[in-house]
Amino acid sequence: MNASPRCRELVAVNRDHLVYDWNLMPGTILLVDDEQDLVDTLRYSLEREGYATISAHDGAAALGVIGQSQPPDLVLLDWMLPDMSGADVCRSLRMSERTRRIPVIMVSARSEEIDRVVGFELGADDYVTKPFSVRELLLRIRAILRRRNGESAVGEESQVERLRVDLEGHQVWVDEQRVGLTALEFRLLTTLLARRGRVQTREMLLNDVWGMQVDVTTRTVDTHVQRLRKKLGEVGHYIETLRGVGYRFLVPEPGGNKQSA
């Protein structure tokens, strides 16, 4: 692991142990990959864009860095690591209250749609297949950080009739019953909620929820909306289907029983 010139006294002893003492700055990216050439290329490109970078060559080292310091602003995470899978690292981050909001971009040679879907279900904010364009990756990073900063500017809690959403804590309740959502489902819900009353096409949702130019089909949006509605139970019909167009978040009239397909 090599230190970014923007970090203070960050030193790698070897691939398994890290010695560091730094103040993480806004725009710090953690690179988790055992391919040193790729890490060096990404570090060079990111630092040219003004980001600070730190790196770890396996999952345990990555979790150690995050656990013993101020969390990075984003994690670029390889799926295939020497000691554990990137999926396990992502799952660990999402299970901790301290790290669950850190954006994660999963990087993998696995290019099948099922692999991308699994990555998103685990809570990845984006999924990039190898080989990839570094320029496109930088655009994805910028888009995710901009989206996260935009979410931070919104109020911490939002309530619409029976539905209550804690944006800071990533928690959702229907009445007083907590609803367990994946990171992707939560992002889908809050995107629709923030644009209440406005139609969102499937293409718009793919771009804003899944990430720009992500290679999944619009049918993926339909599948996740169906799952989200099912989890929301009696308020699932707040999400209205406009056939052939997309979706819209609406609050029904009191006593209404409208259901959406």
Short mmCIF file of C-alpha atoms in Angstrom, two decimals:
data_model
loop_
_atom_site.label_atom_id
_atom_site.label_comp_id
_atom_site.label_asym_id
_atom_site.label_seq_id
_atom_site.Cartn_x
_atom_site.Cartn_y
_atom_site.Cartn_z
CA MET A 1 0.00 0.00 0.00
CA ASN A 2 1.29 3.45 -0.94
CA ALA A 3 0.28 6.71 0.65
CA SER A 4 -1.40 9.55 -1.09
CA PRO A 5 0.52 12.79 -0.72
CA ARG A 6 -2.70 14.19 0.74
CA CYS A 7 -2.72 11.76 3.66
CA ARG A 8 -0.41 12.18 6.63
CA GLU A 9 2.13 9.48 7.37
CA LEU A 10 0.22 6.58 5.82
CA VAL A 11 2.61 3.64 5.52
CA ALA A 12 2.15 0.01 4.50
CA VAL A 13 4.40 -2.44 6.33
CA ASN A 14 3.35 -5.36 4.10
CA ARG A 15 0.29 -6.83 2.47
CA ASP A 16 -1.19 -7.94 5.79
CA HIS A 17 -0.36 -5.20 8.27
CA LEU A 18 -0.98 -1.48 8.10
CA VAL A 19 0.65 1.32 10.05
CA TYR A 20 -0.96 4.67 9.63
CA ASP A 21 -1.63 8.01 11.26
CA TRP A 22 -3.56 10.38 9.09
CA ASN A 23 -6.43 12.81 8.95
CA LEU A 24 -8.75 11.67 6.19
CA MET A 25 -9.84 14.52 3.99
CA PRO A 26 -13.07 15.03 2.03
CA GLY A 27 -12.80 13.04 -1.17
CA THR A 28 -10.77 10.15 0.25
CA ILE A 29 -11.11 6.92 -1.74
CA LEU A 30 -10.17 3.50 -0.31
CA LEU A 31 -8.88 1.16 -3.05
CA VAL A 32 -9.26 -2.52 -2.17
CA ASP A 33 -7.59 -4.74 -4.76
CA ASP A 34 -4.68 -7.20 -4.82
CA GLU A 35 -3.57 -6.15 -8.32
CA GLN A 36 -0.88 -3.60 -7.53
CA ASP A 37 -0.59 -2.36 -11.11
CA LEU A 38 -4.29 -1.54 -11.18
CA VAL A 39 -4.11 0.14 -7.78
CA ASP A 40 -1.20 2.29 -8.96
CA THR A 41 -3.09 3.30 -12.11
CA LEU A 42 -6.23 4.20 -10.18
CA ARG A 43 -4.28 6.09 -7.54
CA TYR A 44 -2.54 8.19 -10.18
CA SER A 45 -5.82 9.03 -11.94
CA LEU A 46 -7.73 9.76 -8.73
CA GLU A 47 -5.04 12.02 -7.31
CA ARG A 48 -4.92 13.96 -10.57
CA GLU A 49 -8.63 14.64 -9.97
CA GLY A 50 -7.90 15.92 -6.47
CA TYR A 51 -8.87 12.86 -4.42
CA ALA A 52 -6.81 11.49 -1.57
CA THR A 53 -6.29 7.71 -1.77
CA ILE A 54 -5.49 4.86 0.56
CA SER A 55 -5.28 1.21 -0.38
CA ALA A 56 -5.49 -2.30 1.03
CA HIS A 57 -4.66 -5.57 -0.69
CA ASP A 58 -7.18 -7.82 1.04
CA GLY A 59 -10.50 -7.71 2.85
CA ALA A 60 -9.16 -7.92 6.40
CA ALA A 61 -6.78 -5.02 5.80
CA ALA A 62 -9.61 -2.95 4.29
CA LEU A 63 -11.91 -3.57 7.27
CA GLY A 64 -9.00 -2.79 9.59
CA VAL A 65 -8.37 0.57 7.95
CA ILE A 66 -12.03 1.53 8.08
CA GLY A 67 -12.47 0.28 11.64
CA GLN A 68 -9.53 2.19 13.09
CA SER A 69 -9.93 5.56 11.39
CA GLN A 70 -12.42 8.05 10.09
CA PRO A 71 -14.21 6.19 7.28
CA PRO A 72 -13.30 7.07 3.67
CA ASP A 73 -15.76 8.89 1.46
CA LEU A 74 -16.01 5.95 -0.93
CA VAL A 75 -14.70 2.38 -1.27
CA LEU A 76 -13.63 0.92 -4.61
CA LEU A 77 -13.88 -2.79 -3.87
CA ASP A 78 -12.68 -5.76 -5.91
CA TRP A 79 -14.90 -8.85 -5.75
CA MET A 80 -12.06 -11.39 -5.81
CA LEU A 81 -9.69 -10.83 -2.86
CA PRO A 82 -7.08 -13.23 -1.41
CA ASP A 83 -8.69 -13.79 1.99
CA MET A 84 -12.42 -13.10 1.56
CA SER A 85 -14.72 -11.98 -1.19
CA GLY A 86 -15.51 -8.35 -1.79
CA ALA A 87 -19.14 -9.37 -1.29
CA ASP A 88 -18.31 -10.32 2.32
CA VAL A 89 -16.53 -7.00 2.85
CA CYS A 90 -19.52 -5.10 1.48
CA ARG A 91 -21.89 -7.10 3.67
CA SER A 92 -19.79 -6.28 6.75
CA LEU A 93 -19.85 -2.58 5.93
CA ARG A 94 -23.63 -2.58 5.55
CA MET A 95 -24.16 -4.43 8.85
CA SER A 96 -22.36 -1.76 10.90
CA GLU A 97 -24.14 1.45 11.85
CA ARG A 98 -20.83 3.29 11.56
CA THR A 99 -20.05 2.22 8.01
CA ARG A 100 -23.39 1.41 6.40
CA ARG A 101 -23.59 4.74 4.55
CA ILE A 102 -20.15 4.57 2.93
CA PRO A 103 -20.65 4.39 -0.85
CA VAL A 104 -19.22 1.21 -2.38
CA ILE A 105 -18.38 0.58 -6.02
CA MET A 106 -17.88 -3.13 -6.67
CA VAL A 107 -15.29 -4.01 -9.32
CA SER A 108 -15.30 -7.48 -10.82
CA ALA A 109 -14.48 -9.57 -13.87
CA ARG A 110 -17.89 -11.19 -13.40
CA SER A 111 -20.10 -9.68 -16.08
CA GLU A 112 -23.32 -11.70 -15.88
CA GLU A 113 -26.46 -9.80 -14.91
CA ILE A 114 -27.02 -12.08 -11.90
CA ASP A 115 -23.61 -11.07 -10.52
CA ARG A 116 -24.47 -7.38 -10.83
CA VAL A 117 -27.86 -7.95 -9.22
CA VAL A 118 -26.22 -9.78 -6.30
CA GLY A 119 -23.75 -6.92 -5.89
CA PHE A 120 -26.57 -4.38 -5.72
CA GLU A 121 -28.55 -6.56 -3.33
CA LEU A 122 -25.57 -6.65 -0.98
CA GLY A 123 -25.64 -2.87 -0.89
CA ALA A 124 -23.14 -1.81 -3.57
CA ASP A 125 -23.88 1.63 -5.00
CA ASP A 126 -22.47 0.73 -8.40
CA TYR A 127 -20.98 -2.28 -10.19
CA VAL A 128 -18.15 -2.01 -12.73
CA THR A 129 -16.85 -4.92 -14.79
CA LYS A 130 -13.20 -5.43 -15.72
CA PRO A 131 -11.69 -4.27 -17.97
CA PHE A 132 -13.14 -0.79 -17.58
CA SER A 133 -12.54 2.77 -18.67
CA VAL A 134 -10.79 4.76 -15.94
CA ARG A 135 -12.45 7.91 -17.23
CA GLU A 136 -15.89 6.35 -16.92
CA LEU A 137 -15.04 5.10 -13.43
CA LEU A 138 -14.08 8.64 -12.38
CA LEU A 139 -17.44 9.88 -13.65
CA ARG A 140 -19.24 7.20 -11.66
CA ILE A 141 -17.32 8.12 -8.51
CA ARG A 142 -18.13 11.79 -8.98
CA ALA A 143 -21.82 11.03 -9.56
CA ILE A 144 -22.10 8.88 -6.43
CA LEU A 145 -20.36 11.43 -4.20
CA ARG A 146 -22.51 14.22 -5.61
CA ARG A 147 -25.64 12.16 -4.94
CA ARG A 148 -24.50 11.41 -1.40
CA ASN A 149 -23.79 15.07 -0.70
CA GLY A 150 -27.21 15.94 -2.07
CA GLU A 151 -28.84 13.45 0.29
CA SER A 152 -26.95 15.02 3.19
CA ALA A 153 -28.53 18.36 2.39
CA VAL A 154 -32.04 16.93 2.76
CA GLY A 155 -33.76 16.85 6.11
CA GLU A 156 -32.84 13.93 8.36
CA GLU A 157 -36.38 12.53 8.58
CA SER A 158 -39.35 12.53 6.28
CA GLN A 159 -42.89 11.31 6.98
CA VAL A 160 -45.75 10.86 4.55
CA GLU A 161 -48.90 9.63 6.25
CA ARG A 162 -48.12 6.13 7.55
CA LEU A 163 -44.61 5.99 6.07
CA ARG A 164 -41.65 7.43 7.99
CA VAL A 165 -38.10 7.53 6.61
CA ASP A 166 -34.94 8.31 8.57
CA LEU A 167 -32.50 9.47 5.90
CA GLU A 168 -29.52 9.72 8.22
CA GLY A 169 -30.02 6.32 9.83
CA HIS A 170 -31.24 4.53 6.67
CA GLN A 171 -34.34 3.26 8.47
CA VAL A 172 -37.97 2.99 7.39
CA TRP A 173 -41.17 2.47 9.40
CA VAL A 174 -44.76 1.81 8.42
CA ASP A 175 -46.79 3.04 11.37
CA GLU A 176 -44.52 1.87 14.21
CA GLN A 177 -43.27 -1.26 12.45
CA ARG A 178 -39.71 -1.07 11.17
CA VAL A 179 -39.20 -2.26 7.59
CA GLY A 180 -35.91 -3.89 6.63
CA LEU A 181 -34.65 -2.66 3.25
CA THR A 182 -31.43 -3.28 1.37
CA ALA A 183 -29.29 -0.23 0.55
CA LEU A 184 -30.54 -0.34 -3.03
CA GLU A 185 -34.20 -0.55 -1.99
CA PHE A 186 -33.71 2.35 0.42
CA ARG A 187 -32.14 4.45 -2.34
CA LEU A 188 -35.02 3.58 -4.69
CA LEU A 189 -37.61 4.57 -2.09
CA THR A 190 -35.95 7.86 -1.14
CA THR A 191 -35.48 8.80 -4.80
CA LEU A 192 -39.18 8.30 -5.50
CA LEU A 193 -40.15 10.04 -2.25
CA ALA A 194 -37.95 13.08 -2.94
CA ARG A 195 -39.67 13.44 -6.34
CA ARG A 196 -43.18 12.82 -5.06
CA GLY A 197 -45.83 13.51 -7.64
CA ARG A 198 -43.37 13.46 -10.56
CA VAL A 199 -43.19 10.57 -13.00
CA GLN A 200 -39.86 8.74 -13.00
CA THR A 201 -39.13 6.68 -16.10
CA ARG A 202 -37.28 3.40 -15.75
CA GLU A 203 -34.29 4.93 -17.52
CA MET A 204 -34.23 7.83 -15.03
CA LEU A 205 -34.30 5.43 -12.10
CA LEU A 206 -31.55 3.28 -13.60
CA ASN A 207 -29.37 6.36 -13.96
CA ASP A 208 -30.10 7.91 -10.54
CA VAL A 209 -30.48 4.83 -8.36
CA TRP A 210 -28.25 2.21 -9.99
CA GLY A 211 -25.63 4.62 -11.31
CA MET A 212 -24.87 6.15 -14.65
CA GLN A 213 -24.62 3.79 -17.64
CA VAL A 214 -24.82 0.71 -15.44
CA ASP A 215 -25.39 -2.33 -17.64
CA VAL A 216 -28.68 -3.69 -16.32
CA THR A 217 -32.05 -3.82 -18.03
CA THR A 218 -35.13 -1.75 -17.27
CA ARG A 219 -36.79 -4.98 -16.14
CA THR A 220 -34.48 -4.83 -13.12
CA VAL A 221 -36.29 -1.65 -12.03
CA ASP A 222 -39.65 -3.43 -12.20
CA THR A 223 -38.34 -6.35 -10.13
CA HIS A 224 -36.99 -4.08 -7.39
CA VAL A 225 -40.13 -1.94 -7.29
CA GLN A 226 -42.18 -5.10 -6.80
CA ARG A 227 -39.91 -6.21 -3.94
CA LEU A 228 -40.05 -2.76 -2.37
CA ARG A 229 -43.85 -2.68 -2.53
CA LYS A 230 -44.05 -6.11 -0.94
CA LYS A 231 -41.82 -5.03 1.96
CA LEU A 232 -43.83 -1.84 2.47
CA GLY A 233 -46.96 -3.92 2.79
CA GLU A 234 -50.11 -1.84 3.22
CA VAL A 235 -48.42 1.33 1.98
CA GLY A 236 -46.79 -0.32 -1.02
CA HIS A 237 -49.46 1.21 -3.25
CA TYR A 238 -48.01 4.66 -2.50
CA ILE A 239 -45.74 3.78 -5.45
CA GLU A 240 -47.92 4.05 -8.53
CA THR A 241 -47.25 2.37 -11.86
CA LEU A 242 -47.79 4.37 -15.03
CA ARG A 243 -47.90 1.63 -17.62
CA GLY A 244 -45.43 2.08 -20.42
CA VAL A 245 -43.86 5.07 -18.68
CA GLY A 246 -42.50 4.39 -15.21
CA TYR A 247 -43.37 5.05 -11.57
CA ARG A 248 -44.56 7.87 -9.33
CA PHE A 249 -44.78 8.22 -5.57
CA LEU A 250 -48.29 9.22 -4.53
CA VAL A 251 -50.12 9.27 -1.24
CA PRO A 252 -53.66 7.94 -1.62
CA GLU A 253 -56.69 9.71 -0.27
CA PRO A 254 -57.54 8.71 3.33
CA GLY A 255 -59.52 5.49 3.30
CA GLY A 256 -58.53 4.73 -0.29
CA ASN A 257 -57.76 1.15 -1.30
CA LYS A 258 -56.00 1.75 -4.56
CA GLN A 259 -53.53 -0.93 -5.58
CA SER A 260 -50.88 -0.77 -8.31
CA ALA A 261 -49.76 -3.66 -10.43
#
